[in-house]
mmCIF file of C-alpha atoms in Angstrom:
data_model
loop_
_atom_site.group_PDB
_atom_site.id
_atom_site.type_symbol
_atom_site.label_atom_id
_atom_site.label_comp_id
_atom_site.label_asym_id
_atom_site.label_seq_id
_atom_site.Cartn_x
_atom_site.Cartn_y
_atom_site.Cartn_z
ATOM 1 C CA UNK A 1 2.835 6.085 3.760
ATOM 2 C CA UNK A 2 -0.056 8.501 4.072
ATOM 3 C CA UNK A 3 -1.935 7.974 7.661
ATOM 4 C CA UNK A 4 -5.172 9.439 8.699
ATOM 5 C CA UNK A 5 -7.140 9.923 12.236
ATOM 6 C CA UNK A 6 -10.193 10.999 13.336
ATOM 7 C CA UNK A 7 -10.764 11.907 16.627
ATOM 8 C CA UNK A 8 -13.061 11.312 18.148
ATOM 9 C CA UNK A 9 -14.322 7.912 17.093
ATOM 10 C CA UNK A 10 -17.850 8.487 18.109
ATOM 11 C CA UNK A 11 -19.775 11.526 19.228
ATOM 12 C CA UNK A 12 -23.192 12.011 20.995
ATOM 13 C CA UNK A 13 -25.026 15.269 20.930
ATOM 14 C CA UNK A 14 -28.121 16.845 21.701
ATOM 15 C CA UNK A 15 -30.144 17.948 18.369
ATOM 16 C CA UNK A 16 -29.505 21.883 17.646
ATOM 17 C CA UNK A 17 -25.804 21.686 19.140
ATOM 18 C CA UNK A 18 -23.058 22.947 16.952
ATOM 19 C CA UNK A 19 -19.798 20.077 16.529
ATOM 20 C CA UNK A 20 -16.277 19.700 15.429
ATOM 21 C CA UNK A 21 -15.336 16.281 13.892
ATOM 22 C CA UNK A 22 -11.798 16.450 13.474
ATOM 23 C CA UNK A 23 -9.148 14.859 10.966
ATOM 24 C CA UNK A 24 -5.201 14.509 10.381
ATOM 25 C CA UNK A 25 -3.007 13.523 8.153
ATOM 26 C CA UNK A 26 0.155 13.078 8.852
ATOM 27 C CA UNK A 27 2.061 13.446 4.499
ATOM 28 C CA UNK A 28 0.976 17.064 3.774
ATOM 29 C CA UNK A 29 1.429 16.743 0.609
ATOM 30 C CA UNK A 30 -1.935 15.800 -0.524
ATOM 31 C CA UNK A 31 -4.107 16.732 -3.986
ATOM 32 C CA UNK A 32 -7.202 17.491 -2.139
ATOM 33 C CA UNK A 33 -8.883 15.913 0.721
ATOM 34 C CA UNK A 34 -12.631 15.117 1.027
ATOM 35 C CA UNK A 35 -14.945 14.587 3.499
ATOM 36 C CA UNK A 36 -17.782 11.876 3.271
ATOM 37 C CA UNK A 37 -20.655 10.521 5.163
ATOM 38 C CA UNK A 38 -21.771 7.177 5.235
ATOM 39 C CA UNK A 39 -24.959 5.969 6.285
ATOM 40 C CA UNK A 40 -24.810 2.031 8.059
ATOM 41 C CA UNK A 41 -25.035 -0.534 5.147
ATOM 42 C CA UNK A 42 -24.751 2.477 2.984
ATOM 43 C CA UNK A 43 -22.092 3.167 0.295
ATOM 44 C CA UNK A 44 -20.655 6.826 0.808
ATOM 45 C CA UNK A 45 -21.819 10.325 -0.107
ATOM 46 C CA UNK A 46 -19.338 13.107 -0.693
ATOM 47 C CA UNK A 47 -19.912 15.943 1.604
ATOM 48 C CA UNK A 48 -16.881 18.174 0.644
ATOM 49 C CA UNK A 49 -14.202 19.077 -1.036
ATOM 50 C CA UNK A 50 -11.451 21.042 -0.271
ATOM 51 C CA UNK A 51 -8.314 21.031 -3.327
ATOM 52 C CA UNK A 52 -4.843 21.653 -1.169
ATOM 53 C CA UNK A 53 -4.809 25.310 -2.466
ATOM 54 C CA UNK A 54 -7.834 26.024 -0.422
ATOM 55 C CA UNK A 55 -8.507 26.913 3.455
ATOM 56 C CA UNK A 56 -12.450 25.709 3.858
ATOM 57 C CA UNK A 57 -15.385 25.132 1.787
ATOM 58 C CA UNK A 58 -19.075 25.194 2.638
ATOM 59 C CA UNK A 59 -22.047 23.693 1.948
ATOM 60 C CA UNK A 60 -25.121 24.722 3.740
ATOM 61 C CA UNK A 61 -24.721 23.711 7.564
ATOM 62 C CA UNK A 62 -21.249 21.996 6.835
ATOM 63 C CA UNK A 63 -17.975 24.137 6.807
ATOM 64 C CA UNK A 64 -14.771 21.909 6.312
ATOM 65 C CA UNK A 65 -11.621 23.628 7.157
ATOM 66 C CA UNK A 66 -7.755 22.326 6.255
ATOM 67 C CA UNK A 67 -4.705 23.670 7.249
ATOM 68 C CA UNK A 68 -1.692 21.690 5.197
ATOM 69 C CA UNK A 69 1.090 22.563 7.331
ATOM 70 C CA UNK A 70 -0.379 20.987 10.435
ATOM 71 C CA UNK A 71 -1.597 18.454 8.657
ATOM 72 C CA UNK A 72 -5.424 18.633 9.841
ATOM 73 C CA UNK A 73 -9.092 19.121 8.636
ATOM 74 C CA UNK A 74 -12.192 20.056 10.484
ATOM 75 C CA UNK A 75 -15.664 19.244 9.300
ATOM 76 C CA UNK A 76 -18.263 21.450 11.125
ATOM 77 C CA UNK A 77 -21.758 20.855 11.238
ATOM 78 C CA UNK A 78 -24.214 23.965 12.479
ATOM 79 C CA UNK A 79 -27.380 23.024 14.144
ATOM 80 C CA UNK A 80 -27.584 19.460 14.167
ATOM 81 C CA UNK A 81 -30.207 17.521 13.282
ATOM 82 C CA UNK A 82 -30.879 13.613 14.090
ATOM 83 C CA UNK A 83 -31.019 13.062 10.512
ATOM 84 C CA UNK A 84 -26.942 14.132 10.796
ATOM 85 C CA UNK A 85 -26.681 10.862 12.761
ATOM 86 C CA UNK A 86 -24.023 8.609 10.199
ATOM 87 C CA UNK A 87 -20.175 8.004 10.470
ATOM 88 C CA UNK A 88 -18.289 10.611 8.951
ATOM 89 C CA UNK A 89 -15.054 9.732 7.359
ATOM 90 C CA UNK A 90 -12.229 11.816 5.904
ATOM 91 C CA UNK A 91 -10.061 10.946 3.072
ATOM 92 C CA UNK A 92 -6.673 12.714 1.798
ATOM 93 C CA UNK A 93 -5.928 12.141 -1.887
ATOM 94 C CA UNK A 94 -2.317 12.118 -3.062
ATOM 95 C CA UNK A 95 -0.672 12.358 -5.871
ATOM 96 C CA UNK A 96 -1.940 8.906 -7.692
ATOM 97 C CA UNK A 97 -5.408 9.966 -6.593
ATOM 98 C CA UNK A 98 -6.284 6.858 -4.498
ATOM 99 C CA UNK A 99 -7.977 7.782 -1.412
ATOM 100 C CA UNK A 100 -6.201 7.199 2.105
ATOM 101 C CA UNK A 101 -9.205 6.740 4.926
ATOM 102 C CA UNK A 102 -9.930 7.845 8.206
ATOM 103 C CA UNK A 103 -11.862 5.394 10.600
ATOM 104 C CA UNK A 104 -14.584 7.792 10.842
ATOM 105 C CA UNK A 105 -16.540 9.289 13.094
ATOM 106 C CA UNK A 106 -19.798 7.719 14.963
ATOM 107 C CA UNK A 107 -22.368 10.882 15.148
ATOM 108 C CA UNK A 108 -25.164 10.375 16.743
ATOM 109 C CA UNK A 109 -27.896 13.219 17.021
ATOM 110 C CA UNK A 110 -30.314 12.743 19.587
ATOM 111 C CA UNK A 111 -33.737 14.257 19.017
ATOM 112 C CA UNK B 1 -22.880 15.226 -8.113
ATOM 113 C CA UNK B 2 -21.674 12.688 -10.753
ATOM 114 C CA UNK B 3 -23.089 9.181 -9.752
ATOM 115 C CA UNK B 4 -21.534 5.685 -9.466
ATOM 116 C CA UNK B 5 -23.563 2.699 -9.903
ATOM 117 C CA UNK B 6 -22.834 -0.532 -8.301
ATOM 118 C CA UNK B 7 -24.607 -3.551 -8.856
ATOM 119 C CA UNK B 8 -25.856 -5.987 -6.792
ATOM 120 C CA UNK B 9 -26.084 -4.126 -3.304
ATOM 121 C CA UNK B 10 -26.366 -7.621 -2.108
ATOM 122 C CA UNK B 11 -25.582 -11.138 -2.533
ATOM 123 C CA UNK B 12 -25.438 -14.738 -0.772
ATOM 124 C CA UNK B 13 -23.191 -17.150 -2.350
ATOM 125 C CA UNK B 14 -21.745 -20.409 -1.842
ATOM 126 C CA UNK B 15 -18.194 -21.188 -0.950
ATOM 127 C CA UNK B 16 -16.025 -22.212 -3.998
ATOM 128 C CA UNK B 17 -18.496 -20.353 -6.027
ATOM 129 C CA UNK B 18 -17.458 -16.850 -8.038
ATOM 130 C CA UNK B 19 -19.085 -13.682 -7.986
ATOM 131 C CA UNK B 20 -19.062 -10.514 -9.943
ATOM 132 C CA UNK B 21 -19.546 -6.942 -8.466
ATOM 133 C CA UNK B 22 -20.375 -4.211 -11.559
ATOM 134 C CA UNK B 23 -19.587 -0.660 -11.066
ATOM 135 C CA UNK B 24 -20.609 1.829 -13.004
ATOM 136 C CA UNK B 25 -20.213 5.674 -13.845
ATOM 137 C CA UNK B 26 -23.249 6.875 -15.008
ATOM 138 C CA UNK B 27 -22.871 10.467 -16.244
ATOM 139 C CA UNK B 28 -19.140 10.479 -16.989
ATOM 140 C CA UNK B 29 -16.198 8.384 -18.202
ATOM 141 C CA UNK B 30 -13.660 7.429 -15.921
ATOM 142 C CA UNK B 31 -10.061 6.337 -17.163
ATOM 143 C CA UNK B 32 -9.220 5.191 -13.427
ATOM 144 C CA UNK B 33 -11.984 3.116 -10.954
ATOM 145 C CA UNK B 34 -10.448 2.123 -7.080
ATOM 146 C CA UNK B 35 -12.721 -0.814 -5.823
ATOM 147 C CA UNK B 36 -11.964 -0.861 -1.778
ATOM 148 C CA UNK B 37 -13.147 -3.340 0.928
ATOM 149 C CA UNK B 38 -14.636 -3.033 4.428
ATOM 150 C CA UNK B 39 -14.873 -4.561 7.380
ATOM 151 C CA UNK B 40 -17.440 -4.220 10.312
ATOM 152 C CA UNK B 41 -17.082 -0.992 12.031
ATOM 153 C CA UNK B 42 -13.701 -0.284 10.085
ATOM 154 C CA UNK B 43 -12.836 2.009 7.312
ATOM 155 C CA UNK B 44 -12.218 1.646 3.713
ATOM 156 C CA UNK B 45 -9.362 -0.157 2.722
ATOM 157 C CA UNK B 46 -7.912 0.482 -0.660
ATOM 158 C CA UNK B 47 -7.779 -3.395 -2.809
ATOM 159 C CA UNK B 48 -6.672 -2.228 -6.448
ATOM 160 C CA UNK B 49 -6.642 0.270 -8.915
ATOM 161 C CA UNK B 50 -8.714 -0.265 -11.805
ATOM 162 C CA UNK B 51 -7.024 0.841 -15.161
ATOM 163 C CA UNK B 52 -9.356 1.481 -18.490
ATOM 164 C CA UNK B 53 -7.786 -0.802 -20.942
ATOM 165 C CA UNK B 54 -4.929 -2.245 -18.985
ATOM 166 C CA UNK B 55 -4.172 -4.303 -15.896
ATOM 167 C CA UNK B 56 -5.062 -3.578 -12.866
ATOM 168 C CA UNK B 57 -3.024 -2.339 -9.675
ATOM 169 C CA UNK B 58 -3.173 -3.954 -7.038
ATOM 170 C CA UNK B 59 -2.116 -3.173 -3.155
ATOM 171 C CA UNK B 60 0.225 -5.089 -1.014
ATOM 172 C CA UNK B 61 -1.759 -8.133 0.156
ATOM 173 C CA UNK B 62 -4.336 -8.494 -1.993
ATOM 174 C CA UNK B 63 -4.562 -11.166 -3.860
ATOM 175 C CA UNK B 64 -4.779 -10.514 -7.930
ATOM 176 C CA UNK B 65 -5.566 -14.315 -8.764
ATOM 177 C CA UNK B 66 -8.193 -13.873 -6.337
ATOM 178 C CA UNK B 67 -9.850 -10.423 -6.795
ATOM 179 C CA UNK B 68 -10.344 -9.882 -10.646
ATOM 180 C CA UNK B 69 -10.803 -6.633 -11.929
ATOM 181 C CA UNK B 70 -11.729 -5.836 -15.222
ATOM 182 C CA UNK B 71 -12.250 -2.192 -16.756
ATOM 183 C CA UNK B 72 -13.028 -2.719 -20.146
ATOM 184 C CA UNK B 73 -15.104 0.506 -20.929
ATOM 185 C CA UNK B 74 -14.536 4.026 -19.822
ATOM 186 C CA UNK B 75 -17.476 3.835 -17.805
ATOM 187 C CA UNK B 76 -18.151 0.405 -16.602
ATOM 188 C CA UNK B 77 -15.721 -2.139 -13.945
ATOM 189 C CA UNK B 78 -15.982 -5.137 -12.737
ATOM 190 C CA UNK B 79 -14.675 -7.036 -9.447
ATOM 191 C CA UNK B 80 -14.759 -10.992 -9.936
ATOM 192 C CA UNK B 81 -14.226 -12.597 -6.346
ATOM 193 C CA UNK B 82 -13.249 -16.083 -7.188
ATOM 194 C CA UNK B 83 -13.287 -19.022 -5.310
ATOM 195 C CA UNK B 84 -15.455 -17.133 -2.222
ATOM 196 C CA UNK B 85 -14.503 -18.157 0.949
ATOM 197 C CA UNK B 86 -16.542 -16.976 4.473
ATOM 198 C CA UNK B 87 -13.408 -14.888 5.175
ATOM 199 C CA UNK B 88 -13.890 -13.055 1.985
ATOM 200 C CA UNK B 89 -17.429 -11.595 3.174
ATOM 201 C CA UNK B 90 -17.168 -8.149 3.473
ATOM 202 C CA UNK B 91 -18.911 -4.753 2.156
ATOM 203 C CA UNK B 92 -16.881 -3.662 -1.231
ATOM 204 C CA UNK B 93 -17.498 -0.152 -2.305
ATOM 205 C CA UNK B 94 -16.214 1.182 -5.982
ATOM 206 C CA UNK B 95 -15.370 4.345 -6.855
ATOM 207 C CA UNK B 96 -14.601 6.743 -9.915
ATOM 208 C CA UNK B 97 -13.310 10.640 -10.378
ATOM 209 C CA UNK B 98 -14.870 12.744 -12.035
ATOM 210 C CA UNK B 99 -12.199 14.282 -14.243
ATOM 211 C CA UNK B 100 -13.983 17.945 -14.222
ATOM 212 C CA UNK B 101 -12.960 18.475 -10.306
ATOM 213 C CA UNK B 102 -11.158 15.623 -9.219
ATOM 214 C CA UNK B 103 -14.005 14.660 -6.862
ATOM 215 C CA UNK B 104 -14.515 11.016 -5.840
ATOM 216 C CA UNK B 105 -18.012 9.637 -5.970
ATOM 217 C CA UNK B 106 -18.588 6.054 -4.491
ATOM 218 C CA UNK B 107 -21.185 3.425 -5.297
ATOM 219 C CA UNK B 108 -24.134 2.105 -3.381
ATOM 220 C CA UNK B 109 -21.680 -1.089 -1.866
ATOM 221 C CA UNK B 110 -21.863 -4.514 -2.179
ATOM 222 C CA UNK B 111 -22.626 -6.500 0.759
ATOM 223 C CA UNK B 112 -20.991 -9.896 0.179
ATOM 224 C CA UNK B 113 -21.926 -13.318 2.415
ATOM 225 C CA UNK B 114 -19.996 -16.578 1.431
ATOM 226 C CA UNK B 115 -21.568 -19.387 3.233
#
């Protein structure tokens, strides 16, 4: 059964700092994994997506990185901003296409 | 992005009383749906796989008499929490691929209170 971490679980920086959030999985053979945020009372909002032919993807100030064989991901975020501040979660997808969670991350970007 | 619609983002019921969650995509059709459940400060836990069509599948533990799902349109599911009890307050969050790229898009939640 497909398990997933984040480390860590919560993460306070000062606004314009660059950060890691970090993710692992520990089947690696997943269909893609994704990376979300979710804002508190909030449903969630698909950041990236990175299919398990691919090394990293990027969108603007986000870069998400995965590495199969080691079974981890990497979400960075460039310049942070305090409207980053949300809990980030990760999610592998295997083969039946349900998503397997992370806890998420607690980012908090302080002005 | 493709969007997901879920409707209500809130509700207050009574115990012993039923409630239905609606989730909805709105710019594509979706053969499969995944409604998932969470707890304060937890993640998203996986309750059942929502099947256009047929019966739903549902993970270990969760309680099909309990949690009915219903997909009976390529775009549109529905989550029927029967019987509410307190312990069955929770946030539930759908979710539907789009089959172009495989990427999941969630809805808005429903926040849930059984009192």
């Amino acid at each position: 059964k497909q398990e997933v971490t984040q480390i860590p679980a919560a993460l306070s920086v000062p606004e314009g700092e660059n950060l890691v959030l970090n993710c692992s999985f520990t089947d690696s053979a997943i269909y893609n994994l994704q990376w979300f945020r979710q804002d508190p009372g909030k449903g969630l909002t698909s950041l990236l997506l990175i299919q398990s032919s691919q090394r990293e993807q990027t969108s603007g100030r986000l870069n998400a990185s995965l590495d199969k064989s080691s079974g981890r991901s990497t979400l960075y975020i460039a310049a942070s901003q305090p409207g980053d501040s949300a809990t980030y979660l990760c999610a592998s997808s295997g083969s039946a296409r349900q998503l397997t969670f992370g806890s998420g991350t607690q980012l908090t970007v302080l002005p | 992005g493709a969007v997901v619609s879920q409707h209500p983002s809130r509700v207050i019921c009574k115990s012993g009383t039923s409630v239905k969650i609606e989730c909805r995509s709105l710019d594509f059709q979706a053969t499969t749906m995944f409604w998932y459940r969470q707890f304060p400060k937890q993640s998203l836990m996986l309750m059942a796989t929502s099947n256009e069509g047929s019966k739903a599948t549902y993970e270990q533990g969760v309680e099909k008499d309990k949690f009915l799902i219903n997909h009976a349109s390529l775009t549109l599911s529905t989550l029927t929490v029967t019987s509410a009890h307190p312990e069955d307050s929770s946030f539930y969050i759908c979710s539907a691929r789009d089959p172009k790229n495989t990427e999941a898009f969630f809805g808005q939640g429903t926040r849930l209170t059984v009192v």
